[in-house]
Structure formats: structure tokens, C-alpha cells
Short mmCIF file of C-alpha atoms in Angstrom, two decimals:
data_model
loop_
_atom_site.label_atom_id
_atom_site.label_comp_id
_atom_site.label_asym_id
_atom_site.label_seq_id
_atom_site.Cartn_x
_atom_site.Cartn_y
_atom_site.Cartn_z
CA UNK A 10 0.00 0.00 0.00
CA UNK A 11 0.88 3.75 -1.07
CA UNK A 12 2.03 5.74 2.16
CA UNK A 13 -1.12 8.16 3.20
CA UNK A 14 -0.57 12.00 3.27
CA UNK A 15 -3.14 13.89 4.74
CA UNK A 16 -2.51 17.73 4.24
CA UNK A 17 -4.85 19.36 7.34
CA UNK A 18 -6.56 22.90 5.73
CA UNK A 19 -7.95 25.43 7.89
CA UNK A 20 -8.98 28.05 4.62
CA UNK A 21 -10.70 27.15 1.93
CA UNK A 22 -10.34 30.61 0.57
CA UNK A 23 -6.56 30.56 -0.08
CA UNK A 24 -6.73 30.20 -3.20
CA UNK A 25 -3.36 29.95 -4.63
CA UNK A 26 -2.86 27.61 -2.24
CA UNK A 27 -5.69 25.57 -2.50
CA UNK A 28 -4.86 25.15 -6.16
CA UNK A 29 -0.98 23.81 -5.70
CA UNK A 30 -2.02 21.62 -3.15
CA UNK A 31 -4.78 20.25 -5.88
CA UNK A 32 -1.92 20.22 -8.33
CA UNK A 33 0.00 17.73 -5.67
CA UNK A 34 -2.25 15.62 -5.32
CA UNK A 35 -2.82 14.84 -9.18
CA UNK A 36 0.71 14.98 -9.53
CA UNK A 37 3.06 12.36 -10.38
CA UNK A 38 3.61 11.86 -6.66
CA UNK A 39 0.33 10.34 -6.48
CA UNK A 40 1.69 6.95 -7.98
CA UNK A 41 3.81 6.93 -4.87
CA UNK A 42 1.79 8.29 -2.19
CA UNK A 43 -1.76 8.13 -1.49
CA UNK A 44 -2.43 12.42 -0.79
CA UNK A 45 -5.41 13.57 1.05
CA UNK A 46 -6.90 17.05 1.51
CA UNK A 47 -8.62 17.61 4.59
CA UNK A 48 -10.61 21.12 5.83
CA UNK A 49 -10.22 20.63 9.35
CA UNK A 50 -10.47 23.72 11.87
CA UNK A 51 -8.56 24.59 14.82
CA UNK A 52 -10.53 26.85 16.85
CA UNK A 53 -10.97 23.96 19.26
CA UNK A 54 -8.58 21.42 20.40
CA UNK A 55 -9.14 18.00 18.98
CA UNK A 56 -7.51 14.72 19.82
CA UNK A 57 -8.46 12.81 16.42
CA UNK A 58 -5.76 10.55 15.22
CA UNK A 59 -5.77 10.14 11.89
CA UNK A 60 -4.96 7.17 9.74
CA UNK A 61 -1.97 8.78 8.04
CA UNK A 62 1.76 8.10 7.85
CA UNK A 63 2.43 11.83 7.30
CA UNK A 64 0.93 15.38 8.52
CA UNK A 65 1.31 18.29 6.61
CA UNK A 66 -0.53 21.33 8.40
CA UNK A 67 -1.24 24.43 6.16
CA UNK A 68 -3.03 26.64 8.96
CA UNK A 69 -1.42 29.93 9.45
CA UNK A 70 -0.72 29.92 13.25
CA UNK A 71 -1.81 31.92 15.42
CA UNK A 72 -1.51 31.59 19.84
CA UNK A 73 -5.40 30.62 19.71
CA UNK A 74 -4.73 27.65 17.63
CA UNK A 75 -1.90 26.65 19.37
CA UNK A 76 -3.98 24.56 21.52
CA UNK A 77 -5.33 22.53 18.70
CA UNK A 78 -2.09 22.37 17.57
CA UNK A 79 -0.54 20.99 20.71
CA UNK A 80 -3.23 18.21 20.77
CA UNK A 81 -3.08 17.37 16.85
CA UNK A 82 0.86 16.18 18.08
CA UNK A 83 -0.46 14.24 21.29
CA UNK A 84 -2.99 12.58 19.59
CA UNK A 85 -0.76 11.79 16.20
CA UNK A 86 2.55 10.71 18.52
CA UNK A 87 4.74 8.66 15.70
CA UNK A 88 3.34 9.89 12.70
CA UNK A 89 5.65 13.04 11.45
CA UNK A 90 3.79 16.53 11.12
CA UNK A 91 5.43 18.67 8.70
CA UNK A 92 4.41 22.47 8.53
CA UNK A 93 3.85 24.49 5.45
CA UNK A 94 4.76 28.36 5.81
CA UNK A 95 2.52 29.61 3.44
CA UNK A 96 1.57 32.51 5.10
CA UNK A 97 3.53 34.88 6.80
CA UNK A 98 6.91 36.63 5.94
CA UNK A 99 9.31 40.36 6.59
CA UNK A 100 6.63 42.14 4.87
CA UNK A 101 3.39 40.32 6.72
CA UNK A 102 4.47 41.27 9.81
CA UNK A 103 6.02 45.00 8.90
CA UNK A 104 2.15 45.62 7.58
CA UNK A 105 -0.15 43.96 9.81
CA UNK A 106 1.92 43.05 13.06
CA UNK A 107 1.68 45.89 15.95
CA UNK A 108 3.68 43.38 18.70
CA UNK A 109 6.30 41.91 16.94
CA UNK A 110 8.44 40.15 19.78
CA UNK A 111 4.55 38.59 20.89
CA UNK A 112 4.05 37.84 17.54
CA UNK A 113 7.40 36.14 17.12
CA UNK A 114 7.24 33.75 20.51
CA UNK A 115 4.07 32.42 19.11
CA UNK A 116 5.90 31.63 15.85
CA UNK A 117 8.90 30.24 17.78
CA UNK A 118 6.28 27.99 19.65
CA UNK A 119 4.22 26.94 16.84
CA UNK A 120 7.45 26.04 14.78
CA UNK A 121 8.77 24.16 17.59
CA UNK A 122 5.63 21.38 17.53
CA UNK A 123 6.53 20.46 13.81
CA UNK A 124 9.06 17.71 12.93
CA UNK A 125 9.47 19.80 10.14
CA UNK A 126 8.72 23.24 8.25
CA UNK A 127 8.57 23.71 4.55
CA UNK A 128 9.35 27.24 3.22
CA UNK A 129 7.68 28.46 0.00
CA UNK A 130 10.96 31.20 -0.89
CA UNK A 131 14.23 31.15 -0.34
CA UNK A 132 13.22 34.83 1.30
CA UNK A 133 11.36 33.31 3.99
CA UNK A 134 13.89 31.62 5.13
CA UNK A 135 16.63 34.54 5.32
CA UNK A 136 13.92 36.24 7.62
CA UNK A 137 13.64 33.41 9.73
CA UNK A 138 17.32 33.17 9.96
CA UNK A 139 17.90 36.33 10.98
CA UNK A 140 15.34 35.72 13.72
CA UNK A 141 16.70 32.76 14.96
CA UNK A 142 13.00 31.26 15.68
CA UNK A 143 13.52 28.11 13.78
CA UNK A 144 16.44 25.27 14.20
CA UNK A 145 18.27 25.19 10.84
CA UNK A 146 17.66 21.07 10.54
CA UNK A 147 14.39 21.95 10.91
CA UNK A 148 13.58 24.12 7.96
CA UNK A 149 13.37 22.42 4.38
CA UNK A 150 13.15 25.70 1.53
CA UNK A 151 10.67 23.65 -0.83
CA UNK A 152 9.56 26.43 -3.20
CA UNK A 153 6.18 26.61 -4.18
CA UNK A 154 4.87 26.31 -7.82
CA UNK A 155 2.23 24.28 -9.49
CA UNK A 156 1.07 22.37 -12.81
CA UNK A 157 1.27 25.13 -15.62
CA UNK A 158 0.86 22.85 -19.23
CA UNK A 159 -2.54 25.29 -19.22
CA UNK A 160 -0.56 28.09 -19.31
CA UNK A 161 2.15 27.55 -21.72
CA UNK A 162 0.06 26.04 -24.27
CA UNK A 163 -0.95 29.79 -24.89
CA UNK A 164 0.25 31.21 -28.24
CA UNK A 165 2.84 34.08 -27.55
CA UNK A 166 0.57 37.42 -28.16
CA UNK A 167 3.49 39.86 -28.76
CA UNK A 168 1.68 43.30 -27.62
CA UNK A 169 2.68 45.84 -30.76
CA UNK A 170 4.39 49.58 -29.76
CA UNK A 171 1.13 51.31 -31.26
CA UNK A 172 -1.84 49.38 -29.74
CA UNK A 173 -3.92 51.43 -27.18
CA UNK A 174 -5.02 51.30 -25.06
CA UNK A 175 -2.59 48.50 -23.07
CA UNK A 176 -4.77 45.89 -21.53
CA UNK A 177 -3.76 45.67 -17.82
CA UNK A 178 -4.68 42.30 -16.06
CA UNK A 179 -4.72 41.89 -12.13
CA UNK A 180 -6.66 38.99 -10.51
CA UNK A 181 -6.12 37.06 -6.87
CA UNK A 182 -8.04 37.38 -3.76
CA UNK A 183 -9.47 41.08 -3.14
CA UNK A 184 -7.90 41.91 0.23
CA UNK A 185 -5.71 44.33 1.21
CA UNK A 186 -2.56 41.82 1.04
CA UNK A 187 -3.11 42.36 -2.91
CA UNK A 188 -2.70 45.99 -3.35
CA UNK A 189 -5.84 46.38 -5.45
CA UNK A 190 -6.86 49.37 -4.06
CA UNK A 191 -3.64 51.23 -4.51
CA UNK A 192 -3.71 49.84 -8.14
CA UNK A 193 -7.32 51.53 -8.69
CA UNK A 194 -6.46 54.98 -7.57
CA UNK A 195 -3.49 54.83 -10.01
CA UNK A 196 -5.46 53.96 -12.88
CA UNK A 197 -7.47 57.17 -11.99
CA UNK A 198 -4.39 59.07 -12.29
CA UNK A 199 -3.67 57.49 -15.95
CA UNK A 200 -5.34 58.05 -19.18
CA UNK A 201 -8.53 56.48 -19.95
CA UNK A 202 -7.59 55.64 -23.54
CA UNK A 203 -4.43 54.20 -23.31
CA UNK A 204 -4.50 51.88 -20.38
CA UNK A 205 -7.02 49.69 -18.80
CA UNK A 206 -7.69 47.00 -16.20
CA UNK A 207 -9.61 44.42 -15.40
CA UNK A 208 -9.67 43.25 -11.79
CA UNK A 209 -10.60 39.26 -11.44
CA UNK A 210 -10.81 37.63 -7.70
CA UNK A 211 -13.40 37.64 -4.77
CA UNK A 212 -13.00 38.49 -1.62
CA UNK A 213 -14.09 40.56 1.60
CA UNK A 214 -12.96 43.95 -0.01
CA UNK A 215 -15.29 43.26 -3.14
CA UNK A 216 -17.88 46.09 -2.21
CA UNK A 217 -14.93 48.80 -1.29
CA UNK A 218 -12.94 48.42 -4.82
CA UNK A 219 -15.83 48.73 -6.86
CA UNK A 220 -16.97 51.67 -5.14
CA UNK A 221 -13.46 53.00 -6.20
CA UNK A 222 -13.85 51.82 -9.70
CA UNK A 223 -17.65 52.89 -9.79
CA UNK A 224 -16.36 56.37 -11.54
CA UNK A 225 -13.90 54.66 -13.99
CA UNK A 226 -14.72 53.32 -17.29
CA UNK A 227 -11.56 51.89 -18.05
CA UNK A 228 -11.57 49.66 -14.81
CA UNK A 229 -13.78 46.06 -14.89
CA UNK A 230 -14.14 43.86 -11.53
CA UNK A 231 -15.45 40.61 -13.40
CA UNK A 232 -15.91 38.27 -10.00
CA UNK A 233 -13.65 35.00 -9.70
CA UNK A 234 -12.41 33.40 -12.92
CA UNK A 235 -12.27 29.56 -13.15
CA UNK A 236 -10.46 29.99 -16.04
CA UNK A 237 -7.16 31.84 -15.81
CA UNK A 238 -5.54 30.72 -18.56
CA UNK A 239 -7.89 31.89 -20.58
CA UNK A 240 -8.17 34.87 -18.56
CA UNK A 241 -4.34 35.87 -18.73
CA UNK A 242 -4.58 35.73 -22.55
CA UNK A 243 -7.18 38.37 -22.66
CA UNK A 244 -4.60 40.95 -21.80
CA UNK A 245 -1.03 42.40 -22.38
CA UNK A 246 0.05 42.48 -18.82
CA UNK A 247 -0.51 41.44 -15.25
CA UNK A 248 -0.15 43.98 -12.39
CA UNK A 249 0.91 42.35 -8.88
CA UNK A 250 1.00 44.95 -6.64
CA UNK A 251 0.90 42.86 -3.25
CA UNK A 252 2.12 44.30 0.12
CA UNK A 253 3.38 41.08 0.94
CA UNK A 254 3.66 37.85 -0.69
CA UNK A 255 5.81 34.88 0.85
CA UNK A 256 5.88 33.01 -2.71
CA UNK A 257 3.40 34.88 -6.09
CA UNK A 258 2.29 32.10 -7.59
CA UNK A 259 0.49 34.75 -9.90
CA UNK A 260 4.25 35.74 -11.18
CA UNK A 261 4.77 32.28 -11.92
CA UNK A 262 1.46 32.22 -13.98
CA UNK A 263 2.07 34.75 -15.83
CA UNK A 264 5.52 34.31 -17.07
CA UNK A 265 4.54 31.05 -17.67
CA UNK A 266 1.74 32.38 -20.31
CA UNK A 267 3.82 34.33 -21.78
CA UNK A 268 2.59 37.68 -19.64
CA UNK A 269 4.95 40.69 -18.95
CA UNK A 270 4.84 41.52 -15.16
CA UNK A 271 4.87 44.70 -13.28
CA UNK A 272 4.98 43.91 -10.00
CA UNK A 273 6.34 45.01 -6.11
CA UNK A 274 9.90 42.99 -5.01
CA UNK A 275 8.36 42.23 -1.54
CA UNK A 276 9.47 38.74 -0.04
CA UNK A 277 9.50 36.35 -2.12
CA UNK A 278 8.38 38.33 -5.60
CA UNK A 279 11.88 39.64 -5.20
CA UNK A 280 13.37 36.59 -5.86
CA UNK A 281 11.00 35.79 -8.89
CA UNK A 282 12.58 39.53 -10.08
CA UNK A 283 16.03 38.51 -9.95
CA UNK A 284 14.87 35.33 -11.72
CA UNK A 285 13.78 37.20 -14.60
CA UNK A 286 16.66 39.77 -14.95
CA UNK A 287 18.98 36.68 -14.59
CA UNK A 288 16.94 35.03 -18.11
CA UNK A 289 15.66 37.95 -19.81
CA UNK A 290 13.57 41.09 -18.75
CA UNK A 291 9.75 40.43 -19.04
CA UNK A 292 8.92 42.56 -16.15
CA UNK A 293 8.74 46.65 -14.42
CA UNK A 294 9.40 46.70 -11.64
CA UNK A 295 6.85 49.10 -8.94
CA UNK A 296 9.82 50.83 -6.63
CA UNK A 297 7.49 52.38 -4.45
CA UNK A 298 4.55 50.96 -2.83
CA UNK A 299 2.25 53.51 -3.39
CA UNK A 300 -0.52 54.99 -5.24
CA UNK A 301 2.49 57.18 -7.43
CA UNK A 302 4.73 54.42 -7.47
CA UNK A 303 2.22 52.14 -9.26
CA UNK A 304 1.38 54.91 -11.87
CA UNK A 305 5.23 55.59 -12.36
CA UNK A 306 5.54 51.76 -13.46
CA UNK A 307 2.42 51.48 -15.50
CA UNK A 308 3.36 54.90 -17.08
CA UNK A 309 7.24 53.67 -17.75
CA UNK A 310 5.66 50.73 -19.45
CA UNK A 311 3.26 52.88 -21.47
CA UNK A 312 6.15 54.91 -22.80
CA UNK A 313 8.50 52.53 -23.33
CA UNK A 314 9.02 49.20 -26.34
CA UNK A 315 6.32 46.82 -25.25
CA UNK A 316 7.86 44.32 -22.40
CA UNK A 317 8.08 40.82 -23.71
CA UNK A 318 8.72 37.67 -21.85
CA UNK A 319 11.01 34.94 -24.09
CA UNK A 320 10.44 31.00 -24.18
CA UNK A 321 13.30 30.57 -21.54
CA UNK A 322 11.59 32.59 -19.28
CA UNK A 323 8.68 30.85 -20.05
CA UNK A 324 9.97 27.12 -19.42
CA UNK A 325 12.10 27.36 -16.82
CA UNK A 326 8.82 28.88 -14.98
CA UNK A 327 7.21 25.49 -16.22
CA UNK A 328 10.34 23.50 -14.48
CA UNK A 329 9.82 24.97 -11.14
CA UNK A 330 7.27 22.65 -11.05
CA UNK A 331 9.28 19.80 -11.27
CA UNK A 332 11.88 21.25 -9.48
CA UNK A 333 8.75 21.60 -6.49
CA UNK A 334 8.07 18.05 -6.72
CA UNK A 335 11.20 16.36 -6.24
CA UNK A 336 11.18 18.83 -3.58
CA UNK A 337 8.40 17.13 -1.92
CA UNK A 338 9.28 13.64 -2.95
CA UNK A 339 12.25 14.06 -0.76
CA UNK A 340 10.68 15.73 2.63
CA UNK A 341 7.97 13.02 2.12
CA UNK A 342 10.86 10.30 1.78
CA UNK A 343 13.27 11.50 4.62
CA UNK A 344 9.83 11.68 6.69
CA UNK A 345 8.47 7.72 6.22
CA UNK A 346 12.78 7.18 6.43
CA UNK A 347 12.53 8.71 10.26
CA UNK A 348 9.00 7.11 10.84
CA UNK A 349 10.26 3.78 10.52
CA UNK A 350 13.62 4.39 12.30
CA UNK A 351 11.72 5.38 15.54
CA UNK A 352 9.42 2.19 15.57
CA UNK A 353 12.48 -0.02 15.10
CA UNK A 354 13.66 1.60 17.70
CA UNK A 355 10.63 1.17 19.84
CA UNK A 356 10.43 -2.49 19.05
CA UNK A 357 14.18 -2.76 20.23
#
């Protein structure tokens, strides 16, 4: 029998998450391990033990869950919980954290009930580093990426100089993580007939950004897409104008269709930047966080050649994929490898 993975998911709203955990599970992987996705709450301790052989958590933590937690471990003792950090990073808590020590001794706590945690940048774990919260044998960098065939079937749609106006493209859950509200009031400031968006995602700020695009013609909210490849070849370009992002799988989406970028080099979208100057250019970069630092980009790419991602941009964003899954296939590996050590141990 295939070794049972049972991935424990407190939000069904996370979408980009949601979606490369899907991705997983339909994997290749799959002819090797049995993978199950389970919503499961932790508002409330709960001693279930579950018939798994591995434990991946993907709740962000948080001292009232830590109780929940606590008990998942007593009640699972032998089977290896791993922890997926898909949530917070520098620019998480620099935005939304008022008590950063109290904020950090949860972290330190919550870390420390995990046999292991898997990082989605290679930026997360530089802040974590310097914060010296989480044992280095502990932490396992395993990227984050998903299944992308979708998205570079697309034809390449080279954008010409002249067309007008430039299609912008933004999409992702509406919250203030995403920027979308800073990226409306700049397309006020920008001319109506040579630039326009349209703004794809659900969320809790739905009402607030159309009241802010109510008066603007050239902006569109068109509700969640289920189709985003098709979606990203509607357009020229795709905004990401996030206040923080541990991974941006939308970066990876994009290139991947063959979409320019302009995005913010918070946490882990930095790296994704260097990745593109190292193979190309493809992308503008937003310097400033801000209303006028979003309308400086869009306006540098309205006045300059048209941006243009190339096919090595565009594979090697396909390959981080694979890259992700051997990735797994060896945390899942060294995982069963230490399961079995400790019950031959037992039995001695």
C-alpha cells in the first residue's frame, strides 16, 4: 500500500494555495503516495488521530490555535507533522503586526511542535534566519509552484508599440494583502484611452474596490475566474502589486503564459525579479509601494518598447514545477525514512 498523506486545511479561501495543493495531489507523486486534503479547523482542540503516515498542516498559526495544535501532536505521537509556511513573511508582519516580539514567541512555539517546516521562498527563510526562531535542521526551503501545461500552451501574443489602449490584467483574492486598491487609484491618475484594467478575484474587499472603480470606465471587476488561462490571454500584462507575498504564484502564472509583469519585489516576488533579470527582462518593476509608485511603473511601461517575456523565461517557470516536486518527494521520503527508524527503535 501507497504511504497516506493527509494535508490538514484550515482556509478554503486561499486560493493559490488551494490550487498547488490540488496540483500535488494529481501529480506524479500520487503513484507513490496516497495524498489527502482535509478542511479541518482549529478553533478547538481536537484529539483525532488520523490514519496517516504523514501530517502536513497548512493553517497559518496563530496563539489561539496553538492549543489545537498541541493536541493534533499528542494525539498523532509517531506519525511526522510537517508544517507548510505559506503565510507569513518580513513584509506580513512589517504591515499587519503591531507586537512583533509577541508575535514572534508564538511563531517560535508553533514552529517548535513540527518535525518539520517547509518554506515556499528562499526569502522566507533569510527572515527566519535572521530571527533565529527556527532550528536550521528543521527548515526544508521547498519552493512553491504548481502544474502550468494550461498556461504555456498559450500562443505568444506579442503586444505591438502602437496598440492602445494596453490591456492591464490583475486577478487574486481582493484583500488588502493584494494591493488592489492602490492599483485603482493609479489607474485614476492614468489616461482612460491608453491603459485599462480588469480586476478578477473575490473576496471581503469586493464592495470597497468597486466603489473606487464605480467612476472609472476603463476599470472592470469581473468576479472569480475559473479559467485563468484563458483569462491571462485576454490581456497584455498582469499587475501584482501585493504588500506582501511569501511566494506569487500569480508571477509564476504569468511568465509562464507568456505575460509581462509589473509587479512590487516584496518577499518572495523579489526573488521571482532577480529570476527574470537573470533570463531575460519580461517585467517593471513598482519601486514604491504607493498609489504614485504604481502609476510611475504602469506609465514607464506605457512609454516605453512593449515588455516581452522569451520561451526561456517561459519554461524554466514550467520546471519549477518539477523542481517543487522532487522537492516534496524528498521531505515526504526523509519523513516515512525517520517514521520507521523510531518504531524499530521502539520495538528494540
Amino acid at each position: 500500500m501507497k504511504p497516506t498523506v493527509i494535508h490538514l486545511i484550515d482556509d478554503n479561501k486561499l486560493g493559490g494555495v488551494n490550487l498547488a495543493l490540488e496540483s500535488l495531489a494529481a501529480s506524479k507523486l500520487n503513484q507513490e503516495f496516497e495524498f489527502k486534503l482535509i478542511n479541518r479547523h482549529f478553533s478547538l482542540p481536537s484529539f483525532r488521530r488520523y490514519a496517516a503516515d504523514i501530517i502536513v498542516v497548512h493553517a497559518a498559526l496563530s496563539w489561539r490555535k496553538l492549543p489545537a495544535l498541541f493536541a493534533l501532536k499528542l494525539a498523532n505521537l509517531g506519525t511526522p507533522i510537517l508544517y507548510q509556511e505559506h503565510h507569513y513573511s518580513r513584509e506580513f508582519v512589517a504591515q499587519c503586526v503591531s507586537h512583533s516580539r509577541r508575535f514572534y514567541s508564538m511563531l517560535k512555539l508553533g514552529y517548535s511542535l513540527m518535525d518539520k517546516v517547509l518554506l515556499v521562498s528562499q526569502a522566507q527563510v533569510c527572515w527566519l534566519d535572521e530571527l533565529k526562531i527556527l532550528r536550521v535542521d528543521k527548515r526544508v526551503c521547498l519552493g512553491q509552484a504548481k502544474e502550468l501545461s494550461q498556461f504555456r500552451a498559450l500562443p505568444e501574443r506579442p503586444r505591438r508599440a502602437c496598440s492602445s489602449p494596453l490591456k492591464l490584467l490583475a486577478y487574486g483574492r481582493l484583500s488588502r494583502q493584494k494591493g488592489f486598491d492602490l492599483l485603482i487609484k493609479a489607474m485614476a491618475k492614468l489616461p482612460a484611452d491608453r491603459v485599462s484594467l480588469t480586476l478578477a478575484g473575490e473576496g471581503e474587499l469586493r464592495q470597497p474596490l468597486s466603489e473606487l472603480a464605480a467612476s472609472l470606465p476603463q476599470v472592470r471587476l469581473i468576479g472569480e475566474v475559473q479559467d485563468v488561462p484563458q483569462f491571462l490571454d485576454s490581456g497584455d500584462v498582469v499587475v501584482i502589486p501585493s504588500r506582501w507575498e511569501p511566494f506569487g504564484l500569480a508571477c509564476l502564472e504569468a511568465i509562464a503564459a507568456g505575460k509581462p509583469v509589473i509587479l512590487t519585489g516584496v518577499d518572495g516576488l523579489g526573488e521571482q525579479v532577480q529570476w527574470l533579470n537573470q533570463n531575460g527582462s519580461g517585467y517593471q518593476l513598482i519601486n514604491e509601494l504607493s498609489v504614485e509608485g504604481i502609476e510611475r511603473a504602469i506609465t514607464q511601461v506605457l512609454n516605453a518598447e512593449p515588455l516581452q517575456v522569451n520561451q526561456e523565461q517561459r519554461e524554466l517557470s514550467e520546471q519549477a514545477w518539477q523542481k517543487m516536486l522532487n522537492n516534496w518527494q524528498r521531505v515526504l521520503c526523509e519523513a516515512l525514512s525517520s517514521r520507521q527508524n523510531q518504531q524499530i527503535k521502539k520495538r528494540r
